[in-house]
Coordinates of C-alpha atoms in Angstrom, one line a residue:
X30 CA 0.0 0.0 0.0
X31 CA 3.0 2.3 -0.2
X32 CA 3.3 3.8 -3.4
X33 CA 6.2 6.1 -2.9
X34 CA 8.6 2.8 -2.3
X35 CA 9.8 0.4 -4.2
X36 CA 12.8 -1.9 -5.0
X37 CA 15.6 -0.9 -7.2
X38 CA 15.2 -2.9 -10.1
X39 CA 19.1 -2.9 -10.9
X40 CA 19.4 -4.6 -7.4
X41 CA 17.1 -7.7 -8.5
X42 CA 18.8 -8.5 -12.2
X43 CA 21.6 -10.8 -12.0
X44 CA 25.2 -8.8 -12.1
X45 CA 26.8 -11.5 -13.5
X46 CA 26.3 -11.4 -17.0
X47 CA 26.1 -15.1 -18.0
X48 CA 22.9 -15.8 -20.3
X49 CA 22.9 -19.4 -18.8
X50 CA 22.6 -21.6 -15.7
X51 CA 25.4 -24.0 -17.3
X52 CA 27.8 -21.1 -18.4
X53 CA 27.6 -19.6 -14.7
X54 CA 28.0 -23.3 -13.5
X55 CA 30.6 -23.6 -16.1
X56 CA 32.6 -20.4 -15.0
X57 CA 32.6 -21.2 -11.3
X58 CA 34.1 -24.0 -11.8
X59 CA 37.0 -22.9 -13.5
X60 CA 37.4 -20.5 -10.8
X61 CA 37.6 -23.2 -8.5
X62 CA 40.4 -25.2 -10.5
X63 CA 42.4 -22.1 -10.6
X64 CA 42.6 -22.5 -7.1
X65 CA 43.2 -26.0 -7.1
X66 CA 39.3 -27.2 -7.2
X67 CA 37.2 -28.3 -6.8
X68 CA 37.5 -29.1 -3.0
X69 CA 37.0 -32.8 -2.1
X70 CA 36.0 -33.0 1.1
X71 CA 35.4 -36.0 4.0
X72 CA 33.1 -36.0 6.6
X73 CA 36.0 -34.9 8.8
X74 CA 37.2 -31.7 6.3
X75 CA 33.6 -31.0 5.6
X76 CA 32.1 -27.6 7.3
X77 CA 30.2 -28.6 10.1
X78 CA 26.4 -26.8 9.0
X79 CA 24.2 -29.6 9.5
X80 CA 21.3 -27.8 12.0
X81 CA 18.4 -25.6 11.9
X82 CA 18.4 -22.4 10.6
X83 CA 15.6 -19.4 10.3
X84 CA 15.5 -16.9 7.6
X85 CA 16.1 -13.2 8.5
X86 CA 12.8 -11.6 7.7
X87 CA 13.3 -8.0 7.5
X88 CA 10.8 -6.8 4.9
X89 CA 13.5 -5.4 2.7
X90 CA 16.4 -7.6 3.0
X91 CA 15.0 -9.3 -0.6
X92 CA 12.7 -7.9 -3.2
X93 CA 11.4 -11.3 -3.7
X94 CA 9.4 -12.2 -0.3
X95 CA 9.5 -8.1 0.9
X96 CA 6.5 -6.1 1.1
X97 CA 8.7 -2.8 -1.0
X98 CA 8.6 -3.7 -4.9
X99 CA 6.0 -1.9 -6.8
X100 CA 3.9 -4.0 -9.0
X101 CA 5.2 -2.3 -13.0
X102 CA 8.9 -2.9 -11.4
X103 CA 7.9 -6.9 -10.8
X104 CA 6.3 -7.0 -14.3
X105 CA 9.6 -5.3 -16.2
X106 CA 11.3 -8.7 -15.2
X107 CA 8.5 -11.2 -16.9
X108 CA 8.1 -11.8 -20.6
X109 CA 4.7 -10.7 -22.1
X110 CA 2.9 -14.1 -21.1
X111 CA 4.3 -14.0 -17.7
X112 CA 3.3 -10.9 -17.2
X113 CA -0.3 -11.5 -18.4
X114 CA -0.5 -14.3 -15.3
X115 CA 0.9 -12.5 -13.2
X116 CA -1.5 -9.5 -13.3
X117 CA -4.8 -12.1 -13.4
X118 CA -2.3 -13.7 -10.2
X119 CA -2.8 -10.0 -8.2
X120 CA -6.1 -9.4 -9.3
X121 CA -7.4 -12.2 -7.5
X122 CA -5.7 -10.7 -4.5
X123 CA -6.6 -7.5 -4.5
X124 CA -9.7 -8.1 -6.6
X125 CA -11.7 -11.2 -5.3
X126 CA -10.0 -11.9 -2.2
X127 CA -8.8 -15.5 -4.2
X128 CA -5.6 -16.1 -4.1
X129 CA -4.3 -18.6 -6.4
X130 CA -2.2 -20.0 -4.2
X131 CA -1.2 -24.1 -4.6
X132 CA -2.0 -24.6 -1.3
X133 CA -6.0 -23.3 -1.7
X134 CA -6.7 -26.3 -4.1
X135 CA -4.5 -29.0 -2.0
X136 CA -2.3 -28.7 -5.6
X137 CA 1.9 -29.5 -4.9
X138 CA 4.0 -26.3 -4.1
X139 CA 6.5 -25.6 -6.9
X140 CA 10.2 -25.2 -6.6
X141 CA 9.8 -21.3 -6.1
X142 CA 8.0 -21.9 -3.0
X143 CA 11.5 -22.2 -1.1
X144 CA 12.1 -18.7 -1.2
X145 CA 8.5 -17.1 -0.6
X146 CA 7.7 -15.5 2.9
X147 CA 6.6 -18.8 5.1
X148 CA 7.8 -21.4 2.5
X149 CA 11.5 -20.8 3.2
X150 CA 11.5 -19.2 7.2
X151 CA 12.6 -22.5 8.3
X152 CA 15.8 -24.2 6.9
X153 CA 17.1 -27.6 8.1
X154 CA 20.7 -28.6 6.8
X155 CA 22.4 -32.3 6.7
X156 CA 25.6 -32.5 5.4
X157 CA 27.1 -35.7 4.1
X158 CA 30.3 -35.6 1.7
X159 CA 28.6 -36.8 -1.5
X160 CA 24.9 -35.5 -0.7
X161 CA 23.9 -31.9 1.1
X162 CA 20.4 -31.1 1.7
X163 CA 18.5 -28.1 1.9
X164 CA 14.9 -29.0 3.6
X165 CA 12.5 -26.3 4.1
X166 CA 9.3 -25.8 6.5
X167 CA 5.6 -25.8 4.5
X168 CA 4.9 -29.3 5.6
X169 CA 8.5 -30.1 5.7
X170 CA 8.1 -31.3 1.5
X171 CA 10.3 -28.4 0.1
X172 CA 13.9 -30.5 0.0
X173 CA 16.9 -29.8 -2.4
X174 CA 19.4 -32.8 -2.5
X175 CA 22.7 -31.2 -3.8
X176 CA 24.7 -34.3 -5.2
X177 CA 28.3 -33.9 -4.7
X178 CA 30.6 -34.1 -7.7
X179 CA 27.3 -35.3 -10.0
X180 CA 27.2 -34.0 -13.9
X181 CA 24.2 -33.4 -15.7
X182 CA 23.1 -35.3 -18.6
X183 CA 22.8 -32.4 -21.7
X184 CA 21.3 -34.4 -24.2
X185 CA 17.6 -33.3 -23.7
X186 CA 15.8 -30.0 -23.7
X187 CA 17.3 -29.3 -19.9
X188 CA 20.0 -30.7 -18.3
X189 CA 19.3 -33.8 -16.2
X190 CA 20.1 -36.4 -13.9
X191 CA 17.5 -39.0 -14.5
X192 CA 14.3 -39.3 -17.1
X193 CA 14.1 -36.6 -19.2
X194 CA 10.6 -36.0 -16.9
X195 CA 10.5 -32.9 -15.3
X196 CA 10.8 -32.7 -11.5
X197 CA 8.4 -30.5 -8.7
X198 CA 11.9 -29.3 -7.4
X199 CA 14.0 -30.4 -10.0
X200 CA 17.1 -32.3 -9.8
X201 CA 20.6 -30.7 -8.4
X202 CA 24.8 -31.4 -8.6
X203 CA 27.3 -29.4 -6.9
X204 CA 31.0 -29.1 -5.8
X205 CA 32.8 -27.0 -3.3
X206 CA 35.4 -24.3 -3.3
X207 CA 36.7 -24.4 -0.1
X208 CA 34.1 -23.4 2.3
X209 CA 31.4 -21.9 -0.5
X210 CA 28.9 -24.7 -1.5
X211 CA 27.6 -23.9 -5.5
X212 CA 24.9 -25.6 -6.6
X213 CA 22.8 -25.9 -10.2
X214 CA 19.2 -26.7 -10.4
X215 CA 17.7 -28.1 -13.5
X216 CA 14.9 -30.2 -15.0
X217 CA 12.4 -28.0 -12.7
X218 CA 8.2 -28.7 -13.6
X219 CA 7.4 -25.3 -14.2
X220 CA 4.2 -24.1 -11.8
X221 CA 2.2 -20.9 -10.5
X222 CA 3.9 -19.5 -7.0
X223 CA 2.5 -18.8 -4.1
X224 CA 2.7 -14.7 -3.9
X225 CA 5.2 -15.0 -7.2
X226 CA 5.7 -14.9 -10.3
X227 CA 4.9 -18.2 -12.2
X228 CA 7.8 -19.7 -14.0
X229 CA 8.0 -22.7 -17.1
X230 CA 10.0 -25.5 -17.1
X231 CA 13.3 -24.2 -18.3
X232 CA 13.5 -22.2 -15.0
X233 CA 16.8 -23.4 -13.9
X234 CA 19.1 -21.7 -10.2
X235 CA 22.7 -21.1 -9.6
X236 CA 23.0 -21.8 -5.5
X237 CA 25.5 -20.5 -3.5
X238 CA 25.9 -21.2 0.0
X239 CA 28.3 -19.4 2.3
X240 CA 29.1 -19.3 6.2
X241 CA 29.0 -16.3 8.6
X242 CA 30.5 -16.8 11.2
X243 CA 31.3 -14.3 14.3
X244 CA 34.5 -12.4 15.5
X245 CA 35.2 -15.4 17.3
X246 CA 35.1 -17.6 14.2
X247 CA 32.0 -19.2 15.5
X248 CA 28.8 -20.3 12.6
X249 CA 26.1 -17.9 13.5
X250 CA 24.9 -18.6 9.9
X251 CA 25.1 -18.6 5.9
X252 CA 24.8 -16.8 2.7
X253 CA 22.4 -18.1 0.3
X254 CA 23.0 -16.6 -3.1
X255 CA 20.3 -17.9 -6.0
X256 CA 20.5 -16.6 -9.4
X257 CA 17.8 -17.3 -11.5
X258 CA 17.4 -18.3 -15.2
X259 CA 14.2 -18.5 -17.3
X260 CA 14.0 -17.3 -20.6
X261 CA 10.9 -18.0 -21.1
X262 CA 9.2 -16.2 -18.3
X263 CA 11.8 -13.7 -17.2
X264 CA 13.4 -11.0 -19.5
X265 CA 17.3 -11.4 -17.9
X266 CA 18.0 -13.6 -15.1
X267 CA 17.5 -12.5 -11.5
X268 CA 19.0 -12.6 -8.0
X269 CA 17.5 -13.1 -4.7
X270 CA 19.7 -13.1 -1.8
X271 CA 18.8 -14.6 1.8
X272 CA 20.7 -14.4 5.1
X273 CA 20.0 -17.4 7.5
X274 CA 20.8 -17.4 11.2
X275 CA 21.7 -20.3 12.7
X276 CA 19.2 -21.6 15.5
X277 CA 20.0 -25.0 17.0
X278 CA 21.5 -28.5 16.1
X279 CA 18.9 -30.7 13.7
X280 CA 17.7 -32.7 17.4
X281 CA 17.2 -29.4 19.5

């Protein structure tokens, strides 16, 4: 209800420049070998984050689950079609009082759902040398499995790990650089968001997860970094970033 403020739009596009999930992939990785990557850890060298976290919620830490970005700013980052669903999306909020949310017809959430408002507010971690995952609250079902050293199968239409059958929260590989966790999401069912914008199934993420830690050196949290890419519902890719603060151990 505030129309003097809104997000900076040049703070929600990517600032990376690559037109591609695999070519950002693609270029961290080389980074990482210049350094002697990609890191190969054990479960005795790997960063101990397995526990709870919640995300900070300050209203304009992200544009993405804030109550500050303007309705024509959100719209300058969808295509034509996307930006037709989206504005028959906020007229049923504002206009009928019926959200089309998943949830309202007992429909799955989507993969976008991890970084809305109440979908992403809870983050549990388990680590594991070959597998990480990234479960999220909403009915505890929102869970990324980062596989370790993986590579995608390119043949198809999207990278894959499996059948060429998209996935609600697609499918995901990773490697470290020394304490930074990057991640690529592909082969992701494309769905309507809950208080988003609804995205196809050549959405695909760039992940990258980093600690805070204190003056001490102690974990009081991490980074997550996602860079989104859909040319088929967004104009240029986009960024959302997310701090999480670490709350307790996974059996607190």
């Amino acid at each position: 209800g505030y129309c003097d403020r809104d997000y900076p739009r040049d703070r929600i596009v990517s600032p990376y420049g690559f037109a591609s999930a695999g070519a950002h992939y693609r270029a961290l990785f080389a980074e990482a070998a210049t350094r002697g990557g990609p890191t190969i850890h054990t479960q005795q060298t790997l960063p101990d984050w397995s526990g709870r976290y919640l995300r900070q919620r300050d209203k304009v830490s992200s544009w993405y689950n804030g109550a500050s970005l303007q309705i024509p700013t959100y719209l300058s980052l969808l295509t034509p079609t996307y930006q037709r669903y989206f504005v028959q999306q906020m007229y049923h909020y504002s206009g009928t009082n019926a959200a089309q949310w998943p949830g309202s017809y007992c429909w799955p959430e989507g993969f976008m759902r991890r970084f809305a408002q109440y979908g992403g507010a809870s983050v549990s971690v388990v680590m594991t040398p070959d597998l990480v995952i990234d479960m999220r609250n909403s009915a505890k079902t929102l869970i990324t499995q980062i596989h370790i050293g993986r590579e995608f199968d390119e043949s198809g239409v999207v990278p894959r790990l499996g059948a060429d059958v998209p996935q609600w929260f697609g499918e995901t590989i990773g490697f470290w650089d020394g304490d930074a966790l990057i991640s690529w999401t592909s082969n992701i069912q494309g769905w309507i968001n809950h208080g988003g914008f609804e995205f196809s199934n050549r959405m695909q993420s760039i992940e990258i997860y980093t600690p805070r830690h204190d003056e001490t050196g102690v974990l009081i949290g991490l980074r997550h970094e996602v860079v989104l890419y859909d040319e088929v519902a967004l104009v240029e890719p986009v960024r959302i970033v997310h701090l999480l603060d670490r709350a307790s151990a996974l059996n607190e």
